[in-house]
XYZ file of C-alpha atoms in Angstrom:
468
model
C 6.031 19.279 -15.531
C 4.136 17.542 -12.700
C 5.989 18.695 -9.538
C 5.235 15.431 -7.692
C 6.873 13.524 -10.562
C 9.920 15.781 -10.417
C 10.328 15.157 -6.669
C 10.169 11.368 -7.210
C 12.753 11.539 -9.988
C 15.206 13.139 -7.568
C 15.084 9.884 -5.549
C 16.004 7.995 -8.718
C 19.214 10.026 -8.767
C 19.932 9.759 -12.483
C 20.320 12.552 -15.037
C 19.172 10.534 -18.061
C 15.506 9.681 -18.495
C 13.155 7.938 -20.905
C 10.366 9.753 -22.669
C 7.461 10.163 -20.188
C 4.013 11.480 -20.971
C 1.385 12.312 -18.304
C -1.919 13.388 -19.848
C -4.955 14.944 -18.142
C -5.466 16.859 -14.967
C -7.489 17.126 -11.779
C -10.144 17.354 -10.574
C -11.259 13.788 -11.039
C -12.669 13.135 -7.575
C -14.579 15.506 -5.298
C -11.584 16.877 -3.460
C -9.458 19.991 -3.199
C -6.405 17.744 -3.181
C -4.678 16.793 -6.426
C -5.415 13.102 -5.950
C -5.311 11.916 -9.578
C -2.333 14.027 -10.705
C -0.299 12.948 -7.688
C -1.236 9.309 -8.288
C -0.275 9.687 -11.969
C 3.106 10.987 -10.896
C 3.669 7.997 -8.665
C 2.696 5.579 -11.429
C 4.823 7.405 -13.988
C 7.869 7.225 -11.679
C 7.220 3.495 -11.263
C 7.131 3.207 -15.026
C 10.496 4.996 -15.293
C 11.989 2.525 -12.816
C 10.709 -0.380 -14.960
C 12.158 1.326 -18.082
C 15.515 1.587 -16.342
C 15.510 -2.159 -15.683
C 14.334 -2.877 -19.219
C 17.247 -0.844 -20.560
C 19.644 -2.829 -18.400
C 18.282 -6.012 -19.955
C 17.972 -4.888 -23.584
C 20.019 -1.762 -24.044
C 16.852 0.197 -24.901
C 14.758 2.488 -22.675
C 10.983 2.466 -23.087
C 8.600 5.354 -23.526
C 6.229 5.597 -20.563
C 2.718 7.101 -20.527
C 0.077 7.513 -17.843
C -3.386 8.944 -18.193
C -4.456 10.920 -15.118
C -7.975 9.473 -15.174
C -6.601 5.958 -15.493
C -4.335 6.672 -12.525
C -7.399 7.887 -10.600
C -9.109 4.558 -11.258
C -5.990 2.657 -10.104
C -6.126 4.595 -6.813
C -9.587 3.156 -6.242
C -9.305 -0.211 -8.009
C -11.244 -2.151 -5.387
C -14.305 -0.057 -6.271
C -14.111 -1.519 -9.785
C -13.930 -5.196 -8.684
C -16.970 -7.064 -9.970
C -18.126 -10.658 -9.466
C -20.044 -12.576 -12.148
C -23.519 -13.574 -10.997
C -25.360 -16.827 -11.873
C -27.353 -14.957 -14.522
C -24.122 -13.820 -16.222
C -24.331 -10.222 -15.067
C -21.482 -8.580 -13.141
C -22.078 -6.931 -9.774
C -19.677 -4.768 -7.805
C -18.091 -6.855 -5.048
C -19.678 -5.622 -1.831
C -18.634 -5.722 1.804
C -19.820 -8.292 4.315
C -22.264 -7.048 6.969
C -19.506 -7.179 9.609
C -17.112 -5.212 7.403
C -19.815 -2.641 6.611
C -20.486 -2.246 10.334
C -16.786 -1.513 10.886
C -16.650 1.005 8.055
C -19.812 2.779 9.324
C -18.280 3.309 12.749
C -14.780 4.367 11.630
C -15.250 8.108 11.825
C -14.147 10.971 14.050
C -16.059 11.562 17.262
C -15.967 14.679 19.520
C -14.034 14.366 22.762
C -14.623 15.960 26.170
C -11.994 18.654 25.545
C -13.439 19.810 22.206
C -11.185 17.770 19.919
C -12.017 14.946 17.478
C -10.816 11.403 17.823
C -11.090 8.491 15.402
C -11.089 4.947 16.891
C -10.454 2.182 14.348
C -12.396 -1.099 14.199
C -10.885 -2.623 11.045
C -9.877 -6.020 12.422
C -11.420 -8.266 15.069
C -8.620 -8.045 17.642
C -8.308 -4.252 17.207
C -12.045 -3.794 17.467
C -12.198 -5.816 20.688
C -9.405 -3.802 22.332
C -10.949 -0.453 21.388
C -14.443 -1.428 22.505
C -13.019 -2.680 25.812
C -11.285 0.622 26.432
C -14.393 2.617 25.510
C -16.722 0.192 27.296
C -19.349 0.533 24.624
C -21.192 -1.219 21.742
C -20.120 -0.951 18.135
C -22.717 1.609 17.080
C -22.115 5.243 16.194
C -24.359 6.398 19.059
C -22.659 4.219 21.686
C -19.150 5.079 20.499
C -19.937 8.782 20.451
C -21.145 8.718 24.031
C -18.047 6.832 25.109
C -15.527 9.002 23.288
C -17.182 12.136 24.719
C -16.082 11.050 28.202
C -12.384 11.284 27.279
C -9.906 14.052 26.654
C -8.343 13.399 23.227
C -4.740 12.987 24.374
C -5.674 10.613 27.202
C -7.665 8.401 24.881
C -4.913 8.474 22.264
C -2.301 7.344 24.758
C -4.550 4.649 26.256
C -5.368 3.131 22.881
C -1.717 3.255 21.826
C -0.629 1.542 25.057
C -3.096 -1.275 24.338
C -1.655 -1.796 20.837
C -5.042 -0.849 19.478
C -5.657 1.742 16.794
C -6.902 5.305 16.728
C -5.787 8.861 16.278
C -6.446 12.516 17.127
C -7.739 14.626 14.265
C -5.154 17.354 13.793
C -4.854 20.205 11.393
C -2.018 20.078 8.881
C -0.259 22.882 10.821
C -0.556 20.916 14.086
C 0.835 17.809 12.445
C 3.749 19.623 10.797
C 4.675 21.049 14.202
C 4.270 17.727 16.011
C 7.599 15.961 16.670
C 6.542 13.041 14.515
C 5.344 15.285 11.688
C 8.668 17.157 11.791
C 10.585 13.872 11.681
C 8.651 12.675 8.560
C 8.978 16.045 6.836
C 12.736 15.714 7.030
C 12.616 12.380 5.198
C 12.087 11.647 1.499
C 8.697 10.194 0.561
C 10.626 7.022 -0.418
C 13.730 6.177 1.661
C 16.400 3.839 0.302
C 19.223 2.931 2.623
C 22.124 0.650 1.844
C 22.517 -1.734 4.770
C 25.105 -4.229 3.566
C 27.646 -5.117 0.908
C 27.363 -7.839 -1.699
C 28.345 -8.601 -5.303
C 26.323 -7.029 -8.137
C 23.361 -9.096 -9.392
C 22.533 -8.091 -12.978
C 19.063 -8.816 -14.291
C 18.780 -11.907 -16.502
C 18.368 -11.405 -20.219
C 15.006 -11.966 -21.855
C 11.492 -12.002 -20.556
C 9.626 -9.277 -18.676
C 11.545 -6.697 -16.732
C 11.363 -8.588 -13.438
C 11.543 -12.190 -14.623
C 13.692 -14.140 -12.225
C 13.091 -11.717 -9.342
C 11.654 -13.379 -6.258
C 9.467 -11.429 -3.840
C 8.242 -12.523 -0.389
C 5.070 -10.605 0.411
C 4.254 -10.470 4.150
C 1.649 -7.744 3.831
C -2.149 -7.362 3.818
C -4.780 -4.704 3.370
C -3.824 -2.531 1.428
C -0.591 -0.703 0.636
C 1.772 -3.697 0.897
C -0.244 -5.929 -1.426
C -0.320 -3.113 -4.002
C 3.481 -2.998 -3.966
C 3.874 -6.739 -4.463
C 1.106 -6.841 -7.075
C 3.036 -4.223 -9.053
C 6.112 -6.465 -8.974
C 4.065 -9.414 -10.237
C 2.708 -7.153 -12.996
C 6.195 -7.092 -14.517
C 7.066 -10.774 -14.146
C 8.352 -11.256 -10.578
C 7.618 -14.485 -8.721
C 5.609 -13.136 -5.781
C 4.885 -15.521 -2.911
C 2.393 -14.244 -0.344
C 3.040 -15.518 3.161
C 0.143 -15.562 5.644
C -1.317 -18.019 8.173
C -4.809 -19.460 8.715
C -5.304 -17.374 11.874
C -4.339 -14.049 10.325
C -7.467 -11.896 9.624
C -8.041 -10.869 6.035
C -10.741 -9.013 4.072
C -11.790 -11.148 1.104
C -12.389 -8.404 -1.430
C -8.923 -6.949 -0.893
C -7.331 -10.382 -1.176
C -9.148 -10.927 -4.460
C -8.346 -7.524 -5.876
C -4.728 -7.228 -4.781
C -3.334 -10.738 -5.395
C -3.297 -10.956 -9.206
C -0.168 -12.748 -10.403
C 0.857 -13.933 -6.956
C 1.058 -17.322 -5.287
C -0.048 -17.870 -1.691
C 1.300 -20.072 1.090
C 0.699 -20.421 4.833
C 3.575 -20.240 7.353
C 2.841 -19.663 11.023
C 5.772 -17.659 12.481
C 4.696 -18.802 15.942
C 5.853 -22.311 14.967
C 9.671 -22.679 15.011
C 9.693 -25.113 12.068
C 7.617 -22.823 9.900
C 9.605 -19.751 10.903
C 12.734 -21.665 9.873
C 11.093 -22.435 6.541
C 10.514 -18.695 5.972
C 14.184 -18.095 6.741
C 15.063 -20.660 4.064
C 12.827 -18.863 1.584
C 14.566 -15.550 2.417
C 17.933 -17.078 1.392
C 16.506 -17.607 -2.101
C 14.643 -14.289 -2.311
C 15.470 -10.937 -3.808
C 12.838 -8.856 -2.035
C 11.313 -9.183 1.444
C 8.287 -6.882 1.674
C 6.554 -6.562 5.037
C 3.780 -4.425 6.524
C 4.169 -5.011 10.259
C 4.567 -2.127 12.701
C 8.258 -1.386 13.452
C 9.917 -3.837 15.843
C 7.506 -6.746 15.438
C 9.505 -8.759 12.930
C 12.853 -7.680 14.456
C 11.753 -9.390 17.664
C 11.223 -12.607 15.698
C 14.560 -12.507 13.914
C 13.267 -11.095 10.639
C 14.569 -7.529 10.805
C 16.343 -5.920 7.836
C 19.934 -6.206 9.110
C 19.571 -9.810 10.200
C 17.999 -10.886 6.898
C 20.667 -8.971 4.954
C 23.244 -11.118 6.728
C 21.299 -14.265 5.856
C 20.897 -13.178 2.248
C 23.434 -10.553 1.119
C 21.845 -8.551 -1.701
C 18.348 -8.613 -0.240
C 16.013 -5.642 -0.732
C 13.956 -5.301 2.460
C 10.860 -3.141 2.009
C 8.993 -1.797 5.066
C 5.465 -0.413 4.608
C 3.516 0.937 7.590
C 1.358 3.803 8.777
C 3.619 6.142 10.749
C 7.026 5.505 9.230
C 10.275 5.498 11.180
C 12.284 7.891 13.249
C 9.544 9.679 15.189
C 7.847 9.195 18.566
C 4.753 7.536 16.997
C 6.683 5.035 14.893
C 5.773 2.009 17.024
C 2.036 2.533 16.460
C -0.130 0.620 14.036
C -2.476 2.437 11.720
C -4.629 2.387 8.622
C -5.614 4.678 5.755
C -8.231 6.466 7.839
C -5.810 7.098 10.694
C -3.152 8.501 8.362
C -5.660 10.972 6.870
C -6.871 11.919 10.343
C -3.611 12.589 12.156
C -1.903 14.449 9.233
C -4.659 17.029 8.806
C -6.262 15.767 5.564
C -9.592 14.847 7.203
C -9.811 18.211 9.023
C -9.444 19.941 5.691
C -11.916 17.672 3.868
C -14.802 18.527 6.220
C -16.138 19.643 9.568
C -16.631 17.263 11.327
C -13.529 15.612 9.865
C -14.225 13.503 6.765
C -12.169 11.205 4.569
C -11.025 11.473 0.982
C -13.263 9.748 -1.602
C -10.535 7.117 -2.290
C -7.879 5.183 -0.376
C -5.151 7.556 -1.566
C -2.631 6.882 1.223
C -2.847 3.113 0.845
C -2.635 2.902 -2.927
C -0.014 5.611 -3.368
C 2.136 4.141 -0.614
C 1.941 0.723 -2.243
C 3.105 2.117 -5.578
C 5.803 4.183 -3.850
C 6.998 0.998 -2.109
C 7.262 -0.715 -5.510
C 9.104 2.306 -6.902
C 11.675 2.234 -4.123
C 12.087 -1.513 -4.447
C 12.685 -1.212 -8.185
C 15.260 1.513 -7.685
C 17.058 -0.634 -5.104
C 17.080 -3.658 -7.406
C 18.539 -1.544 -10.204
C 21.214 -0.196 -7.888
C 21.997 -3.725 -6.715
C 22.442 -4.820 -10.346
C 25.231 -2.287 -10.852
C 27.022 -1.912 -7.509
C 25.655 -4.754 -5.392
C 24.516 -4.310 -1.785
C 21.572 -4.961 0.472
C 18.961 -2.231 0.847
C 16.203 -1.129 3.186
C 13.301 0.687 1.465
C 10.845 2.555 3.699
C 7.490 4.136 2.888
C 4.536 5.070 5.109
C 0.929 6.155 4.822
C 1.502 9.304 6.831
C 4.437 10.432 4.689
C 2.356 9.780 1.534
C -0.394 11.937 3.002
C 2.086 14.748 3.447
C 3.314 14.238 -0.124
C -0.268 14.809 -1.318
C -0.631 17.947 0.820
C 2.575 19.332 -0.673
C 1.071 19.359 -4.196
C -1.330 22.232 -3.491
C -5.081 22.621 -3.841
C -7.655 23.025 -6.604
C -11.321 23.925 -7.012
C -13.740 21.212 -8.074
C -17.412 20.866 -9.058
C -19.790 19.580 -6.406
C -21.281 16.948 -8.717
C -20.329 14.574 -11.481
C -16.927 13.546 -10.103
C -15.302 10.124 -10.141
C -14.766 7.389 -12.688
C -18.107 6.034 -14.026
C -18.519 2.321 -14.624
C -18.636 2.700 -18.373
C -15.248 4.479 -18.361
C -13.709 1.923 -16.051
C -14.936 -0.883 -18.305
C -12.326 0.048 -20.908
C -9.631 -0.606 -18.286
C -11.016 -3.863 -16.924
C -10.137 -7.477 -17.653
C -11.795 -10.773 -16.740
C -10.169 -13.472 -14.618
C -11.376 -16.916 -13.566
C -10.514 -17.411 -9.917
C -11.282 -19.931 -7.174
C -13.734 -17.296 -5.892
C -15.560 -17.171 -9.210
C -15.149 -15.153 -12.398
C -14.223 -11.565 -11.639
C -13.867 -8.399 -13.642
C -11.147 -6.036 -12.396
C -8.819 -3.232 -13.496
C -5.794 -4.256 -15.550
C -2.432 -2.442 -15.480
C -2.719 1.262 -16.381
C 0.907 2.250 -17.098
C 1.610 2.069 -20.813
C 5.064 1.199 -22.297
C 6.343 1.423 -25.845
C 7.627 -2.146 -25.922
C 6.500 -4.320 -23.052
C 2.909 -5.084 -22.014
C 2.467 -5.503 -18.270
C 0.153 -8.241 -17.032
C -0.308 -11.045 -14.549
C 0.471 -14.686 -15.351
C -2.436 -16.038 -13.320
C -5.434 -14.811 -11.333
C -5.633 -14.256 -7.605
C -5.126 -17.569 -5.757
C -6.957 -18.956 -2.792
C -5.076 -18.172 0.406
C -2.671 -20.962 1.299
C -3.162 -22.729 -2.034
C 0.533 -22.988 -2.917
C 3.575 -24.673 -1.454
C 6.139 -22.557 0.452
C 8.751 -22.838 -2.285
C 10.156 -20.830 -5.187
C 9.546 -21.350 -8.878
C 12.620 -21.873 -11.098
C 14.086 -18.457 -11.928
C 14.021 -19.168 -15.644
C 10.352 -20.187 -15.656
C 8.518 -18.365 -18.401
C 6.018 -15.795 -17.018
């Protein structure tokens, strides 16, 4: 059996189990890492958690099946997002020139002391802070000259102190011996902690597995939206909360918001922060992707919200996780791969995996933990804090071993992805995108509506018995 799947089932903490079938094997992408098999394990575990809830509602478990190649596509779904052109043809949704500039410069650069350092330019405010520290232009040549003036540790500490983003490229051995790497290694890849008592809340009869479940989604780009999209896939009422001034990347909003609604609430405004607190009192899940401490300072930490809404499942999704010396840092997919040793193993100079493995897998793992917590709440009650992180997911991938792979012909070709795609009419135009890839013997996952325009909906809940 897939060893990653076995490890995830231990977190489920149940002896019984539905019939699960994982077909196919790596390599799918050009990588020594078992990207597709590990992703299939995560998706299969998520399917088991949905089956558990379905059994609570109906008395019957469901058979679950995941194809490894389909899982590989799901770990790179944004690459299969297509926009219909005026002539009726579909074209892969590309990046804006500014976004492409950022991607081109997010790479590891040599430092004065012979190390490698990756500065991150993914968002406007982060880019400005990093460029100010480096005193350079946003070109590879200018950044390389600037980074070469620094020792790696000094630059790392300076960027962290400015609440900017970057990381030293370490080997896996270095990371595992680092105090933060040791702290994460001692934790499960999905942590579920009971943080309060409350009465049991059984799932309502009828409808999809998560009908009647309300999810507040305070996340963006990329792991957090995957988690909430997964909840919407099975009937939850997912309300995204953002604000007009919060930076977004359009293609990720379009790809990761299927089945959700979207509202604007500015937490810098007392009235709108109070409105969010009102929404929490009617919610079942509060999913957030801020770095540790940010929401606690605003009165939206897990313990405080569990007192406001006993029975709440609070899901935290971030880069570095909790409990180690780097936990207060922000980070992205590229940083997680760099600091944990993945990029050092991919290439010299350090290179990235061919897909956003840490982001997508962490999102699905966040959904898995949330589902397990909701199932536990249904039986014994309680409020729960679910924690997942990009760095811990990277270590989970490393733990699965290595394989050989051909140098050419890897990936999911467009014609293969087409069989997994569906069409949706959105406010952004008609798009073609991947549909759900987990298969169940009874239920058919899906989204009740396409990705909305940001801020298009009211900051309110739908009736719990509304058909999805």
